Tab-separated table of C-alpha atoms in Angstrom:
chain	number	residue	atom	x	y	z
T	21	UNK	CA	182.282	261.929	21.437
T	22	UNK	CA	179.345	260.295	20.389
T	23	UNK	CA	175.714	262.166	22.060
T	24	UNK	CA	172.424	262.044	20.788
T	25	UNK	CA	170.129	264.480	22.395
T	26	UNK	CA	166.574	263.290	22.990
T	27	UNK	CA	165.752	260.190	21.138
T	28	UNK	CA	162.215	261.325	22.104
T	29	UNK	CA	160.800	264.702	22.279
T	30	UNK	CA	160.887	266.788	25.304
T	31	UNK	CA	157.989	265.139	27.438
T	32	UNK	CA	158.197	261.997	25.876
T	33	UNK	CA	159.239	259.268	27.531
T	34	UNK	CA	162.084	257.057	25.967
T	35	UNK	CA	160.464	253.216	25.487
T	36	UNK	CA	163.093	250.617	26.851
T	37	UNK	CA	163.222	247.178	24.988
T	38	UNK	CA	164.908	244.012	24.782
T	39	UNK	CA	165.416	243.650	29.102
T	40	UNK	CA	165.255	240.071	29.137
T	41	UNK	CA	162.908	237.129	28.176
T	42	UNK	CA	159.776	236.841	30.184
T	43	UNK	CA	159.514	233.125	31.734
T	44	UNK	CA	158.091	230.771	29.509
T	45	UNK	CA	156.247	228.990	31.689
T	46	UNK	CA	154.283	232.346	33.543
T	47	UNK	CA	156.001	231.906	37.036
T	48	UNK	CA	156.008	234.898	38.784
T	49	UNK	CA	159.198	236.413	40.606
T	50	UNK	CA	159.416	239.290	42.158
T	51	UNK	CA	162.687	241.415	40.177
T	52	UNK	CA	165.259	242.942	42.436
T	53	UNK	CA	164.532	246.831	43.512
T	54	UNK	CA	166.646	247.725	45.682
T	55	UNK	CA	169.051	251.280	46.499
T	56	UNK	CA	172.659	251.417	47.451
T	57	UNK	CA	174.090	254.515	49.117
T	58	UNK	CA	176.945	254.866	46.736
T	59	UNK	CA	177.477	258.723	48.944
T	60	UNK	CA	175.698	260.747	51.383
T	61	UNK	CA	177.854	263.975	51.424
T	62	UNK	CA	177.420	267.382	50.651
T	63	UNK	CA	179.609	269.915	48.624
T	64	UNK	CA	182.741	270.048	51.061
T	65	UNK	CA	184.559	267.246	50.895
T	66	UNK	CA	185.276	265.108	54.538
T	67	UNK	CA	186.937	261.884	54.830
T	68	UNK	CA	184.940	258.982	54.998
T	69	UNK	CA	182.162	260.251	53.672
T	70	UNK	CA	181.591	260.806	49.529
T	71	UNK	CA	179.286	262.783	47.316
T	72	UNK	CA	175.855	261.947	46.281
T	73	UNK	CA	175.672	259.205	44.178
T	74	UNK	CA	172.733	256.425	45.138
T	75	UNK	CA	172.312	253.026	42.092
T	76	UNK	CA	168.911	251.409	42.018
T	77	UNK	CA	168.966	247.862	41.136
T	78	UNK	CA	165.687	246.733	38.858
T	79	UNK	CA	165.784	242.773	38.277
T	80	UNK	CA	169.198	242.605	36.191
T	81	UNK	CA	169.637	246.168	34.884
T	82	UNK	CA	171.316	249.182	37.042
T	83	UNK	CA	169.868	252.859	37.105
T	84	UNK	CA	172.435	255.367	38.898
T	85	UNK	CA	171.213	258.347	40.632
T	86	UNK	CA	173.543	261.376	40.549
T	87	UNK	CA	177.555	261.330	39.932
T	88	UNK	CA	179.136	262.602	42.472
T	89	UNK	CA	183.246	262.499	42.245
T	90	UNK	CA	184.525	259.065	42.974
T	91	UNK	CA	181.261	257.626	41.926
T	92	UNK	CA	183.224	254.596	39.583
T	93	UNK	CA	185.528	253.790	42.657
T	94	UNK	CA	182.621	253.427	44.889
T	95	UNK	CA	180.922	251.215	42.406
T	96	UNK	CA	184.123	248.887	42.421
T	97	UNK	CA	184.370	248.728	46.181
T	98	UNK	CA	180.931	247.712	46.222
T	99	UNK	CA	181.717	245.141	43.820
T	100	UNK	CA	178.612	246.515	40.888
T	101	UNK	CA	180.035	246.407	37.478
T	102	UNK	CA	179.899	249.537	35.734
T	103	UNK	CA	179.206	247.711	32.870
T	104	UNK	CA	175.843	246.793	33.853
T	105	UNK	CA	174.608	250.480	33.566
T	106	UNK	CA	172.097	251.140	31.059
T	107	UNK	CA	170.673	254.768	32.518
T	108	UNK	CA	171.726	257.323	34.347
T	109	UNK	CA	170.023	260.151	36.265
T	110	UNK	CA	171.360	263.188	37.087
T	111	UNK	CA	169.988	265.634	39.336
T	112	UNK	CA	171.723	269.250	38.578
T	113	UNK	CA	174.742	271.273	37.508
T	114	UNK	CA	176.594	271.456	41.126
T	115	UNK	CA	179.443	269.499	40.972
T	116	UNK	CA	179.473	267.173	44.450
T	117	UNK	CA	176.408	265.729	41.811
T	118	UNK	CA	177.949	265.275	38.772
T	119	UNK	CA	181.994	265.273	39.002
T	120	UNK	CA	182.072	261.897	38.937
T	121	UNK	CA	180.923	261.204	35.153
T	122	UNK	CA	182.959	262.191	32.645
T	123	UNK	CA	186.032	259.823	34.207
T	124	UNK	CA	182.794	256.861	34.476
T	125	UNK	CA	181.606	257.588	30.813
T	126	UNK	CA	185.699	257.424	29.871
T	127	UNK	CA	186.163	254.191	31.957
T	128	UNK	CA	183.486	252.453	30.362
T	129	UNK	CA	184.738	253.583	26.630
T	130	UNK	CA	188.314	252.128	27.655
T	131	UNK	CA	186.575	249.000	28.527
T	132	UNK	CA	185.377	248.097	25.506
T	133	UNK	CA	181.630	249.064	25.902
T	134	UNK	CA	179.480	249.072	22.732
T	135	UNK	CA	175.749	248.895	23.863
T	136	UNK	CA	173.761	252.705	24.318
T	137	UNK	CA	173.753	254.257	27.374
T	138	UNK	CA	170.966	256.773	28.576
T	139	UNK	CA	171.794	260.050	30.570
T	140	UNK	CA	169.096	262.161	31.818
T	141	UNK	CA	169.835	265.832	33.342
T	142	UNK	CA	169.831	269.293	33.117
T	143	UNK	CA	170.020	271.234	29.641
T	144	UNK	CA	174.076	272.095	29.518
T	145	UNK	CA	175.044	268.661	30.389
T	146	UNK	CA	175.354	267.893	27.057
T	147	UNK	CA	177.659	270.840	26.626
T	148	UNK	CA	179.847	270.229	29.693
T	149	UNK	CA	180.333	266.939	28.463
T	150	UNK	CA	180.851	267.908	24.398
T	151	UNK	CA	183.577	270.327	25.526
T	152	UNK	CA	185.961	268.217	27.773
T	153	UNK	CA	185.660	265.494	25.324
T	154	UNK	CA	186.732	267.907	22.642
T	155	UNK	CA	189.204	269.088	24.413
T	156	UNK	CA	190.805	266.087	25.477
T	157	UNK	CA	189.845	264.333	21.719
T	158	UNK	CA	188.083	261.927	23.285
T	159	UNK	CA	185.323	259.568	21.348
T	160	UNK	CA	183.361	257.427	22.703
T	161	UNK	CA	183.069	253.886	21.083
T	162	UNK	CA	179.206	253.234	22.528
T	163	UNK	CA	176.343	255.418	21.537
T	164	UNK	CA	175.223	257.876	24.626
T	165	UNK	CA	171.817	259.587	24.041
T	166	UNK	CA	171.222	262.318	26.674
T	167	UNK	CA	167.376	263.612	27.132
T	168	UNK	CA	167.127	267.384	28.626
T	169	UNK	CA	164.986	267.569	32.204
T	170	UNK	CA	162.218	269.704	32.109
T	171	UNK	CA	163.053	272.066	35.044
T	172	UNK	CA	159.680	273.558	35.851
T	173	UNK	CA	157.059	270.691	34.884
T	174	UNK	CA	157.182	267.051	35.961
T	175	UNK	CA	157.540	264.690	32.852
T	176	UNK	CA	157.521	261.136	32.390
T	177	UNK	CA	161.161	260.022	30.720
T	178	UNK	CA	161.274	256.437	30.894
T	179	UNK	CA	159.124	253.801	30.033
T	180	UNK	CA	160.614	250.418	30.935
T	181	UNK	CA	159.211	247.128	31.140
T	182	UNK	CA	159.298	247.040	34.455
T	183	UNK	CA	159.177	250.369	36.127
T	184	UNK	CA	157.981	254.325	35.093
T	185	UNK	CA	160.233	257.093	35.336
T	186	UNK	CA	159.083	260.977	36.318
T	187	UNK	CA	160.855	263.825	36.442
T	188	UNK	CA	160.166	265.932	40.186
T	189	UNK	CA	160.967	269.488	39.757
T	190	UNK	CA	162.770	270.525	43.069
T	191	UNK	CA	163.692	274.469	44.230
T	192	UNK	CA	167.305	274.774	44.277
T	193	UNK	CA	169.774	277.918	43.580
T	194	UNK	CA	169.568	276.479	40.067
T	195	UNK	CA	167.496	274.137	37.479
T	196	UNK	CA	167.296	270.829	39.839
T	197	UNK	CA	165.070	268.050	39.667
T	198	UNK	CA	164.322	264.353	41.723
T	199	UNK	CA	163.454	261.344	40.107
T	200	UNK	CA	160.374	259.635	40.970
T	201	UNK	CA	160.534	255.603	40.003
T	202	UNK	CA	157.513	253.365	40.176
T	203	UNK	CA	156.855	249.886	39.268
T	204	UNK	CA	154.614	248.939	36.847
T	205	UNK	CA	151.840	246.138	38.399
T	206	UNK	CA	152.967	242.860	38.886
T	207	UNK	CA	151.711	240.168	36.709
T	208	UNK	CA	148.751	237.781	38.503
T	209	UNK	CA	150.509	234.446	40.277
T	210	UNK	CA	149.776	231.739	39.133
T	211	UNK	CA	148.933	228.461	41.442
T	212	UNK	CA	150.825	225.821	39.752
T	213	UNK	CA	149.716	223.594	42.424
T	214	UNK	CA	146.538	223.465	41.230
T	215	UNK	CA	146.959	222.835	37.440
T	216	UNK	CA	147.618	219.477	35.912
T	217	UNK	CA	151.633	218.891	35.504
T	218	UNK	CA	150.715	218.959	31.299
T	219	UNK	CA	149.328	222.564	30.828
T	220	UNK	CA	150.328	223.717	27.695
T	221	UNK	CA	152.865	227.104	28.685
T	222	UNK	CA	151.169	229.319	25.924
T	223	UNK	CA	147.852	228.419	28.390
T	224	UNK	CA	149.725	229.491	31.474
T	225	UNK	CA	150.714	232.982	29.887
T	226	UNK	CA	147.102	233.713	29.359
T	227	UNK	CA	145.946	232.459	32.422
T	228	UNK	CA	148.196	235.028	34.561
T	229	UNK	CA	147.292	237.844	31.875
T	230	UNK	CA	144.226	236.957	33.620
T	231	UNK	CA	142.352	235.751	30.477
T	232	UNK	CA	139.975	232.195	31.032
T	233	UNK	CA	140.993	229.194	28.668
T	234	UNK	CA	138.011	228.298	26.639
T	235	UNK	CA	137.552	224.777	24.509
T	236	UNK	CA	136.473	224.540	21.185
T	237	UNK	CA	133.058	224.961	22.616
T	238	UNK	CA	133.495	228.102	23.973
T	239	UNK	CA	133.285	226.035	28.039
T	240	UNK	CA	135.918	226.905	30.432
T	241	UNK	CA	138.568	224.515	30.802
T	242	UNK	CA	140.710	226.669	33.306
T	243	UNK	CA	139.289	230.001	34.843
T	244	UNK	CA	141.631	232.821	35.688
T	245	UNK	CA	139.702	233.408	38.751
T	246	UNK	CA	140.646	229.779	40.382
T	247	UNK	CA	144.355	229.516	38.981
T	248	UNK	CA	146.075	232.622	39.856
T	249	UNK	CA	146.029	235.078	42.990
T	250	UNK	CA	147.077	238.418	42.859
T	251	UNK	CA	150.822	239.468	42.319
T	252	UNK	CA	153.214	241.406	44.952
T	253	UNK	CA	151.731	245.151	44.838
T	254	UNK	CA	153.989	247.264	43.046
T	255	UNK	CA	156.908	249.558	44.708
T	256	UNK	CA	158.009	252.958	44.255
T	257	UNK	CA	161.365	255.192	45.194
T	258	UNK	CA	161.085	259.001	44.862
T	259	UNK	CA	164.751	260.354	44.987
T	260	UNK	CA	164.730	264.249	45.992
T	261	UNK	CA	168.094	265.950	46.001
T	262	UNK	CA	168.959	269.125	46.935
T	263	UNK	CA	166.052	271.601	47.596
T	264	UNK	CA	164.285	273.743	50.122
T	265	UNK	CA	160.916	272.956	51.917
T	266	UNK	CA	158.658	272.900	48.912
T	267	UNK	CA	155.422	271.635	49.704
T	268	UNK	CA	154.256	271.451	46.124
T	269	UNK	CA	156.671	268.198	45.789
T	270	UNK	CA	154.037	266.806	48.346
T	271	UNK	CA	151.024	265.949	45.443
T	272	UNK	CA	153.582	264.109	43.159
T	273	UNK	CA	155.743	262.102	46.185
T	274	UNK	CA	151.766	260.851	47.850
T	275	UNK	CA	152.217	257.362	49.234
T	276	UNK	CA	155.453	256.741	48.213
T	277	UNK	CA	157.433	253.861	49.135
T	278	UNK	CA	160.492	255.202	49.786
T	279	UNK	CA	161.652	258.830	49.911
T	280	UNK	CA	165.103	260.241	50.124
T	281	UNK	CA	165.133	264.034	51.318
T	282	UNK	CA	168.313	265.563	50.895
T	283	UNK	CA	168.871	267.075	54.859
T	284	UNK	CA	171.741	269.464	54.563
T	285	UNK	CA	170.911	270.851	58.154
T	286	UNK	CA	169.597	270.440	61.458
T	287	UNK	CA	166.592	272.933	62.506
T	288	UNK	CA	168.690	275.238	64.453
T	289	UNK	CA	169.694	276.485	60.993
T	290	UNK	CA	166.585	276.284	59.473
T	291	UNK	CA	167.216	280.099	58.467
T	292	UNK	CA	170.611	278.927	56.479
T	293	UNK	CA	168.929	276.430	54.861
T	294	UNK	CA	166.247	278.333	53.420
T	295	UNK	CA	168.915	281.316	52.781
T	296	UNK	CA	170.886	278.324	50.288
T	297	UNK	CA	168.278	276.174	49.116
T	298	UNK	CA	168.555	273.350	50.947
T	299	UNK	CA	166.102	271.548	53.857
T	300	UNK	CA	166.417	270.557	57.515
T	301	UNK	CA	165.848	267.172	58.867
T	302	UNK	CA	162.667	267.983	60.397
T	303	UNK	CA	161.398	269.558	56.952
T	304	UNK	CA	162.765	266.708	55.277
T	305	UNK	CA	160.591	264.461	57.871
T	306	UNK	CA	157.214	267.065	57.521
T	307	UNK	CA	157.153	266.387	53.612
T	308	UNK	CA	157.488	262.760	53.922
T	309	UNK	CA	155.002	262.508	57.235
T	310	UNK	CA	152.374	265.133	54.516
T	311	UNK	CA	153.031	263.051	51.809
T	312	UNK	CA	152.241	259.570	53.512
T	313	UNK	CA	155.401	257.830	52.825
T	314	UNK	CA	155.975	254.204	54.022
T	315	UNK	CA	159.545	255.177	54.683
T	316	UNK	CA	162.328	258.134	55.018
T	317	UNK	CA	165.826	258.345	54.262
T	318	UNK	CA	167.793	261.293	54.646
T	319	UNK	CA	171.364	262.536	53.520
T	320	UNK	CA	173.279	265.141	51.964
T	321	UNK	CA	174.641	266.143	55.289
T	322	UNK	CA	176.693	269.187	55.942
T	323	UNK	CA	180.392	268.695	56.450
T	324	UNK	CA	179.798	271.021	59.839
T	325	UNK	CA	178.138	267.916	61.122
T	326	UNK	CA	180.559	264.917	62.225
T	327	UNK	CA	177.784	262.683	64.099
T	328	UNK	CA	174.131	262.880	62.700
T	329	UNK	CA	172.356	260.900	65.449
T	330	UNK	CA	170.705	264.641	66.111
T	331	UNK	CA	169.502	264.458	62.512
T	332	UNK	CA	167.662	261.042	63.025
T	333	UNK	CA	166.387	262.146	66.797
T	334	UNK	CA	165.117	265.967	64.453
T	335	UNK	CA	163.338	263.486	62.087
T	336	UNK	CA	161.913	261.217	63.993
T	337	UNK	CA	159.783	263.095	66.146
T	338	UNK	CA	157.838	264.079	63.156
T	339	UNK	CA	158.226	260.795	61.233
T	340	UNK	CA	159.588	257.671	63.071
T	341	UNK	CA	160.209	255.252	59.624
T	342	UNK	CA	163.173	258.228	59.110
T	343	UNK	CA	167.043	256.410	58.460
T	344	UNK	CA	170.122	257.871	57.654
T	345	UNK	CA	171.554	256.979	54.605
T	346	UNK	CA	174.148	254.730	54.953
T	347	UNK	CA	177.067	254.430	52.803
T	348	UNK	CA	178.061	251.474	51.798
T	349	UNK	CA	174.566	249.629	52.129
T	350	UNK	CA	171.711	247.841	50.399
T	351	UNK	CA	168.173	248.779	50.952
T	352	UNK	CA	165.302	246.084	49.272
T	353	UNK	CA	162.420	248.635	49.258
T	354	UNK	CA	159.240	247.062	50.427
T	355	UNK	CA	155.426	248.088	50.771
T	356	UNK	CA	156.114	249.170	54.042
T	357	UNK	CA	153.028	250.516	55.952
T	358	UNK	CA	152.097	253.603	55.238
């Protein structure tokens, strides 16, 4: 098995390159960020329903959230190429959250995969993973660089060209951390209608840097200011798996996007689910409704539950913009209202 650990210190963030070539001509599109429920379950198996595993789609590239066992099927029934992934995020050491890799990391060996791969998670990952491909004399014919969580302080561990990635330290029964993903700002639009058909393209990328054009006189031939408007605001997606109330999280997760709570429980066992280190659907809804989130999506539901309309009816009366995280589906996420 190949594994680098850290190719940047503990706290830094790795810096992503080569994602694609920027348009020549300084058009601005809006990239693809969007979240599929991969699973929605909780430790005990049920059928129908899968562990947590979530992929966030940004422009062409494909994050995935957690691992839980079955992850590589889901990702074929969904018709997403494993392939595609480039990083991978894992939450902590409990197994309906990571099962699923070691068979994905094998899969994508056996298909021929050469470019890196990034895994983020808990210290011991690395060893879990070292040992079974040991055992089993395994090697890996792609390099796969894993980068220790910080358990206790949030740290920035990705810096891509389009998007930031922060740990969120969560309070579990063991070392478990979220993932908090934001968008870097959009570029300024430019309005081609406006500008003559023959603008030189190295004028248009300076015009939507925001930067004037200037003559050899130093007098404005094109001004920022009347050629472009402002870009689509940026998004953000704060993931939170399993954890109790914890309303330290609340600083970190303010305004928000999109939040996923991990809701193990209705209120009635509010008791339980501080006794185990997990969170209610009503807590899950007060953190989101404290933080100012535009939206709320809960999951991780118990396997005592069959029907969960009780957890969106808990959740809603607290924070109405709360959905249950659907398996199988797509979510754009938008600058919903906060």
């Amino acid at each position: 098995m190949s594994m680098r650990e850290g190719s940047a210190a503990a706290g830094t963030p790795i810096s992503s390159v080569n994602h694609g070539q920027p348009d020549p001509a300084g058009r601005t599109s809006v990239h693809s960020f969007a979240l599929t429920i991969l699973g929605a379950g909780s430790a005990t198996p049920t059928l129908g329903r899968h562990p947590t595993a979530q992929l966030l789609t940004v422009g062409n590239e494909y994050m995935l959230i957690d691992c839980g066992e079955g992850t590589q099927f889901r990702l074929i029934e969904q018709k997403i190429r494993p392939s595609r992934l480039r990083y991978i995020f894992i939450s902590h050491l409990h197994g309906d959250h990571y099962f699923g890799l070691p068979p994905l990391l094998s899969t994508l060996n056996l298909s021929g995969r050469t470019e890196d791969l990034y895994l983020f998670g808990p210290r011991g990952l690395d060893e879990v993973l070292t040992t079974m491909f040991r055992v089993s004399d395994s090697r890996l014919g792609y390099p796969l660089h894993f980068q220790p969580v910080d358990p206790i302080q949030p740290s920035m561990l990705l810096d891509h060209p389009h998007l930031t990635v922060e740990s969120i330290p969560l309070e579990h029964r063991i070392d478990c951390t979220g993932y908090l993903f934001q968008e870097k700002p959009h570029k300024l639009r430019l309005l081609r209608e406006r500008l003559p058909d023959d603008v030189p393209v190295p004028y248009l990328k300076k015009l939507k840097e925001g930067f004037d054009i200037l003559d050899e006189t130093g007098q404005v031939l094109y001004a920022a200011a009347e050629f472009t408007e402002a870009g689509p605001p940026a998004r953000s997606y704060a993931y939170c798996s399993d954890t109790r109330y914890n309303e330290l999280l609340i600083p970190q997760l303010q305004g928000v996007d999109l939040l996923y709570h991990e809701a193990t429980f209705l209120e009635d066992n509010a008791q339980r689910a501080t006794e185990v280190f997990h969170s209610t659907a009503q807590q899950a809804a007060t953190i989101a409704a404290k933080a100012g989130a535009g939206r709320l999506m809960i999951g991780h539901f118990s396997s005592r539950y069959k029907r969960f309309d009780s957890f969106l009816l808990e959740a809603r009366a607290v924070f109405p913009e709360t959905y249950l995280a659907a398996e199988g589906e797509t979510l754009e996420i938008n600058k919903w209202a906060h």
